[in-house]
């Protein structure tokens, strides 16, 4: 390793090893959060400057998207040095300062760990591709061509085309689930696993509280290299790739979500457990088996603590029936697993546009669905700017940076629209993000949603997030309780959250028209205040105006 780890002294008081259960995690895309050195790109010092904002919002932790050294072909998801910070974002000392300030403010720090693949300029891959007999020859997934020179099988890349690229030096194909510049590591090689666990320990020693594990179900492939079977057209709904991509035509049973992965996750969890309260959340990209994979990877207490699938990150609009179905389905397959739910992130169209367009009152709609998200059983991820109601930016082709979007333009415009800079000051140049030209444009329509326009306005979406997160912290049932659904119809959804002797009833109307929910008259219910919604209890019936919610405690 190029940089020595720095052992961080931790408080003597026993930490809460269970802090992650029900935690609210605020995702930061570092290129777009705050630029501190006027180069148009966000950085670690910029994040440090804005940490008080996140603490004031009420989050428990931050997840920082990749900032390790990288050629930036996929904006940090192609790592060339796992143990150093890319100069674009700062230095290891800057990261140490970020950890210290976050901890001072009571925030946990989770970093994005991208270990399914590296950049093709990583020293490991340079050595691996140099010959078939070097010490790292088997560190990546290599295979011979078929007799006719074509790739070993029919596996496809999410970024388009074959998942195999020809290497002239080794006269073999190497596997890449994403860009050709992102060769996949061979997790069947124990040395590869050991090296990646050493990387993980490096960051734990610096004081990191946990990790978001990119593409956690892509680590292993079938060593038999069997062809993936075709999917019937009606089942081609993979949310990890756009509909214009034939990747969706296959059932990916041989190139991801392999059973061998559980063994590595147990090794990973054993390492985490050496530290006072380290935790991990995995990204599961598998539309055919997503919730089952989440259950498999988080069950037993000896794998990762939590995972998220794409059930609420999909284009399909959230609805009362879908919420009930997803939560109940997960409850059936996961006896002791734990999910982390999100409506937006750096890979999907922002939900303010994806779902909010066409609603009679978009701000009111965003308030009620955010309250729903923060009331579900599971942990929560909030993506930077969703607390402001930022919409998906409609960028011109010449402004695109995302290779995924450039590849599938114009039918699919890529991920740049959700990655535009955070807006802090409506009157400042570039919304207060940078004094230089930003790496992506700041949409004019975002300036009216900037932090300075919403802070202190009780009716704003930002103040709603702050208010509701404070309300949520008052009742432990929201973070750690069980969930039981109450019968409701139409756009209404209701459930109770039970923890110890406390049971909270939560009722939501996701539509513009009024709704009622019959709670029955079996137990007395005390209405709760402090959440900002105007629903009312009339006998055993909850009456909700459009986009309203109600909360009560069962006696």
XYZ file of N, CA and C in Angstrom, residues 181-307:
381
model
N -12.825 -0.033 -19.313
C -11.734 0.438 -18.448
C -11.933 0.042 -16.993
N -12.938 -0.815 -16.713
C -13.225 -1.259 -15.353
C -13.203 -2.791 -15.275
N -12.028 -3.402 -15.354
C -11.946 -4.869 -15.318
C -12.387 -5.432 -13.967
N -13.092 -6.550 -14.010
C -13.612 -7.176 -12.797
C -12.537 -7.996 -12.088
N -12.481 -7.831 -10.778
C -11.574 -8.629 -9.956
C -12.115 -10.052 -9.813
N -11.207 -10.987 -9.618
C -11.563 -12.399 -9.488
C -11.656 -12.773 -8.009
N -12.859 -12.741 -7.474
C -13.054 -13.027 -6.056
C -12.882 -14.504 -5.724
N -12.781 -15.360 -6.718
C -12.492 -16.763 -6.439
C -11.045 -16.936 -5.970
N -10.224 -15.921 -6.173
C -8.829 -15.937 -5.725
C -8.767 -15.370 -4.312
N -8.332 -16.184 -3.359
C -8.295 -15.769 -1.949
C -7.367 -14.575 -1.747
N -6.309 -14.480 -2.534
C -5.388 -13.348 -2.398
C -6.090 -12.028 -2.722
N -6.989 -12.054 -3.688
C -7.753 -10.855 -4.024
C -8.621 -10.449 -2.835
N -9.317 -11.397 -2.253
C -10.124 -11.100 -1.080
C -9.270 -10.508 0.041
N -8.111 -11.114 0.282
C -7.231 -10.620 1.356
C -6.790 -9.184 1.095
N -6.449 -8.894 -0.155
C -5.998 -7.539 -0.490
C -7.113 -6.528 -0.272
N -8.340 -6.886 -0.628
C -9.464 -5.964 -0.474
C -9.836 -5.792 0.999
N -9.678 -6.831 1.789
C -9.906 -6.689 3.224
C -8.825 -5.816 3.861
N -7.599 -5.880 3.338
C -6.539 -4.977 3.813
C -6.897 -3.522 3.512
N -7.468 -3.282 2.333
C -7.921 -1.936 1.981
C -8.985 -1.464 2.967
N -9.916 -2.338 3.262
C -10.982 -1.997 4.205
C -10.410 -1.656 5.578
N -9.460 -2.447 6.023
C -8.827 -2.181 7.323
C -8.095 -0.841 7.312
N -7.480 -0.480 6.192
C -6.778 0.799 6.080
C -7.713 1.952 6.452
N -8.921 1.936 5.901
C -9.853 3.034 6.156
C -10.492 2.937 7.543
N -10.705 1.731 8.023
C -11.214 1.588 9.392
C -10.219 2.150 10.399
N -8.932 1.940 10.131
C -7.901 2.467 11.029
C -7.860 3.996 10.997
N -8.318 4.601 9.932
C -8.365 6.064 9.856
C -9.600 6.628 10.534
N -10.513 5.770 10.964
C -11.666 6.248 11.710
C -12.986 6.172 11.003
N -13.023 5.583 9.790
C -14.292 5.437 9.082
C -15.243 4.569 9.893
N -16.518 4.938 9.879
C -17.531 4.202 10.641
C -18.215 3.126 9.821
N -18.011 3.133 8.515
C -18.657 2.120 7.701
C -18.470 2.374 6.226
N -19.136 1.542 5.441
C -18.951 1.552 3.998
C -20.285 1.368 3.280
N -20.400 2.013 2.151
C -21.434 1.672 1.176
C -20.708 0.835 0.137
N -21.147 -0.402 -0.048
C -20.467 -1.338 -0.932
C -21.124 -1.314 -2.308
N -20.408 -0.751 -3.255
C -20.911 -0.625 -4.615
C -21.095 -2.007 -5.232
N -22.193 -2.202 -5.941
C -22.474 -3.427 -6.705
C -22.098 -4.686 -5.920
N -22.632 -4.803 -4.722
C -22.236 -5.882 -3.818
C -22.541 -7.261 -4.377
N -23.542 -7.377 -5.231
C -23.896 -8.694 -5.767
C -23.164 -9.033 -7.067
N -22.206 -8.196 -7.450
C -21.419 -8.439 -8.668
C -20.045 -9.044 -8.358
N -19.756 -9.337 -7.116
C -18.390 -9.733 -6.764
C -17.966 -11.047 -7.434
N -18.851 -12.034 -7.428
C -18.495 -13.354 -7.948
C -19.190 -13.631 -9.279
N -18.554 -14.449 -10.086
C -19.118 -14.961 -11.319
C -19.055 -16.483 -11.260
N -19.798 -17.143 -12.116
C -19.710 -18.597 -12.210
C -18.426 -18.983 -12.942
N -17.634 -19.839 -12.321
C -16.381 -20.252 -12.948
C -16.611 -21.104 -14.188
N -17.830 -21.626 -14.329
C -18.133 -22.399 -15.536
C -18.401 -21.537 -16.753
N -18.556 -20.240 -16.562
C -18.786 -19.278 -17.651
C -19.965 -19.679 -18.550
N -21.014 -20.207 -17.937
C -22.183 -20.609 -18.711
C -22.901 -19.387 -19.288
N -23.544 -19.564 -20.424
C -24.366 -18.501 -21.000
C -25.545 -18.203 -20.079
N -25.871 -16.913 -19.919
C -27.091 -16.546 -19.213
C -28.305 -16.885 -20.076
N -29.379 -17.392 -19.470
C -30.593 -17.639 -20.247
C -31.308 -16.336 -20.579
N -32.169 -16.397 -21.573
C -32.952 -15.230 -21.968
C -34.108 -15.020 -20.996
N -34.524 -13.771 -20.884
C -35.719 -13.421 -20.111
C -36.882 -13.196 -21.069
N -38.078 -13.626 -20.706
C -39.248 -13.273 -21.509
C -39.403 -11.749 -21.555
N -39.885 -11.206 -22.653
C -40.011 -9.735 -22.778
C -40.750 -9.091 -21.613
N -41.757 -9.765 -21.063
C -42.536 -9.170 -19.976
C -41.724 -8.999 -18.700
N -40.600 -9.685 -18.597
C -39.790 -9.627 -17.378
C -38.548 -8.757 -17.538
N -38.420 -8.075 -18.647
C -37.220 -7.270 -18.897
C -37.344 -5.902 -18.247
N -37.297 -5.901 -16.923
C -37.536 -4.664 -16.173
C -36.378 -4.320 -15.254
N -35.155 -4.692 -15.646
C -33.999 -4.464 -14.777
C -33.764 -2.969 -14.595
N -33.852 -2.510 -13.322
C -33.678 -1.079 -13.052
C -32.221 -0.651 -13.078
N -31.276 -1.601 -13.176
C -29.860 -1.235 -13.170
C -29.365 -0.833 -14.550
N -30.203 -0.944 -15.565
C -29.799 -0.572 -16.921
C -30.995 0.031 -17.637
N -30.779 0.976 -18.560
C -31.904 1.597 -19.264
C -32.596 0.608 -20.185
N -33.832 0.912 -20.511
C -34.624 -0.001 -21.327
C -34.064 -0.173 -22.736
N -33.236 0.771 -23.172
C -32.653 0.670 -24.510
C -31.464 -0.284 -24.539
N -31.080 -0.845 -23.417
C -29.898 -1.683 -23.298
C -30.306 -3.161 -23.318
N -29.774 -3.971 -24.218
C -30.139 -5.399 -24.240
C -29.662 -6.183 -23.024
N -28.907 -5.540 -22.127
C -28.566 -6.187 -20.850
C -29.822 -6.739 -20.185
N -30.937 -6.042 -20.364
C -32.197 -6.433 -19.736
C -32.796 -7.692 -20.351
N -32.252 -8.179 -21.434
C -32.826 -9.339 -22.109
C -32.411 -10.654 -21.436
N -31.462 -10.599 -20.509
C -30.930 -11.823 -19.916
C -31.342 -11.969 -18.452
N -31.422 -13.221 -18.023
C -31.544 -13.534 -16.607
C -30.122 -13.779 -16.112
N -29.611 -12.859 -15.300
C -28.175 -12.850 -14.977
C -27.851 -13.792 -13.809
N -28.048 -15.067 -14.058
C -27.850 -16.043 -12.983
C -26.406 -16.504 -12.882
N -25.596 -16.244 -13.907
C -24.214 -16.717 -13.875
C -23.190 -15.605 -13.689
N -23.569 -14.351 -13.936
C -22.567 -13.282 -13.838
C -22.774 -12.369 -12.629
N -23.790 -12.632 -11.796
C -23.961 -11.860 -10.561
C -24.881 -12.602 -9.605
N -24.955 -12.092 -8.367
C -25.808 -12.679 -7.311
C -25.497 -14.157 -7.108
N -24.235 -14.497 -7.120
C -23.809 -15.883 -6.957
C -23.786 -16.293 -5.488
N -24.097 -17.548 -5.187
C -24.114 -17.990 -3.781
C -22.751 -17.909 -3.101
N -21.662 -17.965 -3.892
C -20.327 -17.894 -3.290
C -20.081 -16.571 -2.574
N -20.875 -15.561 -2.904
C -20.641 -14.232 -2.342
C -20.823 -14.209 -0.831
N -21.712 -15.047 -0.322
C -22.009 -15.028 1.114
C -20.749 -15.319 1.930
N -19.920 -16.218 1.454
C -18.692 -16.539 2.184
C -17.781 -15.337 2.324
N -17.636 -14.553 1.252
C -16.810 -13.352 1.356
C -17.444 -12.329 2.286
N -18.743 -12.166 2.218
C -19.410 -11.188 3.086
C -19.233 -11.557 4.556
N -19.147 -12.836 4.853
C -18.877 -13.243 6.236
C -17.464 -12.818 6.648
N -16.520 -12.939 5.750
C -15.168 -12.472 6.043
C -15.163 -10.958 6.242
N -15.902 -10.260 5.390
C -15.972 -8.801 5.488
C -16.584 -8.397 6.824
N -17.670 -9.042 7.215
C -18.335 -8.703 8.481
C -17.431 -9.017 9.674
N -16.686 -10.110 9.605
C -15.772 -10.445 10.699
C -14.745 -9.338 10.895
N -14.281 -8.740 9.803
C -13.357 -7.608 9.908
C -14.052 -6.408 10.537
N -15.251 -6.082 10.087
C -15.984 -4.963 10.679
C -16.155 -5.160 12.180
N -16.418 -6.382 12.579
C -16.692 -6.656 13.992
C -15.466 -6.508 14.885
N -14.280 -6.378 14.293
C -13.077 -6.104 15.084
C -13.061 -4.661 15.586
N -13.936 -3.830 15.023
C -13.957 -2.408 15.348
C -15.205 -2.095 16.166
N -15.191 -0.993 16.903
C -16.258 -0.740 17.891
C -17.671 -0.724 17.336
N -17.868 -0.128 16.155
C -19.246 -0.018 15.664
C -19.282 0.203 14.163
N -18.450 -0.525 13.420
C -18.402 -0.353 11.968
C -19.570 -1.094 11.320
N -20.105 -0.514 10.246
C -21.262 -1.102 9.569
C -21.139 -0.902 8.069
N -21.908 -1.675 7.314
C -21.879 -1.566 5.861
C -23.279 -1.693 5.299
N -23.494 -0.982 4.188
C -24.734 -1.098 3.426
C -24.356 -1.446 1.996
N -24.962 -2.502 1.453
C -24.623 -2.946 0.119
C -25.659 -2.550 -0.912
N -25.186 -2.260 -2.120
C -26.067 -1.950 -3.244
C -26.344 -3.236 -4.011
N -27.610 -3.628 -4.094
C -28.006 -4.848 -4.787
C -28.716 -4.472 -6.082
N -28.060 -4.718 -7.204
C -28.662 -4.471 -8.503
C -29.121 -5.776 -9.124
N -30.343 -6.188 -8.803
C -30.883 -7.443 -9.326
C -32.396 -7.369 -9.285
N -33.006 -7.032 -10.406
C -34.455 -6.839 -10.418
C -35.224 -8.144 -10.320
N -34.604 -9.252 -10.679
C -35.301 -10.529 -10.597
C -35.373 -11.050 -9.167
N -34.323 -10.832 -8.402
C -34.224 -11.425 -7.065
C -33.774 -10.426 -6.006
N -34.023 -9.135 -6.225
C -33.437 -8.105 -5.383
C -33.692 -8.262 -3.900
N -34.969 -8.373 -3.495
C -35.286 -8.462 -2.069
C -34.745 -9.747 -1.458
N -34.765 -10.844 -2.220
C -34.209 -12.095 -1.711
C -32.704 -11.964 -1.486
N -32.019 -11.298 -2.417
C -30.570 -11.090 -2.256
C -30.296 -10.220 -1.030
N -31.083 -9.166 -0.843
C -30.933 -8.330 0.354
C -31.081 -9.182 1.609
N -32.088 -10.049 1.618
C -32.300 -10.926 2.767
C -31.116 -11.871 2.976
N -30.616 -12.454 1.879
C -29.488 -13.389 1.982
C -28.222 -12.713 2.479
N -28.008 -11.463 2.072
C -26.764 -10.778 2.406
C -26.787 -10.127 3.786
N -27.963 -9.972 4.380
C -28.059 -9.270 5.663
C -28.545 -10.167 6.802
N -28.874 -11.393 6.514
C -29.387 -12.283 7.547
C -28.282 -12.950 8.356
N -28.667 -13.538 9.468
C -27.745 -14.351 10.256
C -26.836 -13.612 11.201
N -26.761 -12.279 11.087
C -25.902 -11.518 11.978
C -24.425 -11.643 11.673
N -24.064 -12.321 10.571
C -22.644 -12.519 10.255
C -22.301 -12.082 8.841
N -23.193 -11.286 8.226
C -22.933 -10.749 6.893
C -22.978 -9.229 7.004
N -23.254 -8.511 5.951
C -23.325 -7.060 6.104
C -24.603 -6.688 6.838
N -24.589 -5.518 7.476
C -25.713 -5.129 8.314
C -26.966 -4.816 7.512
N -26.819 -4.199 6.344
C -27.988 -3.764 5.582
C -27.636 -3.676 4.100
N -28.667 -3.738 3.270
C -28.520 -3.587 1.819
C -29.729 -2.826 1.291
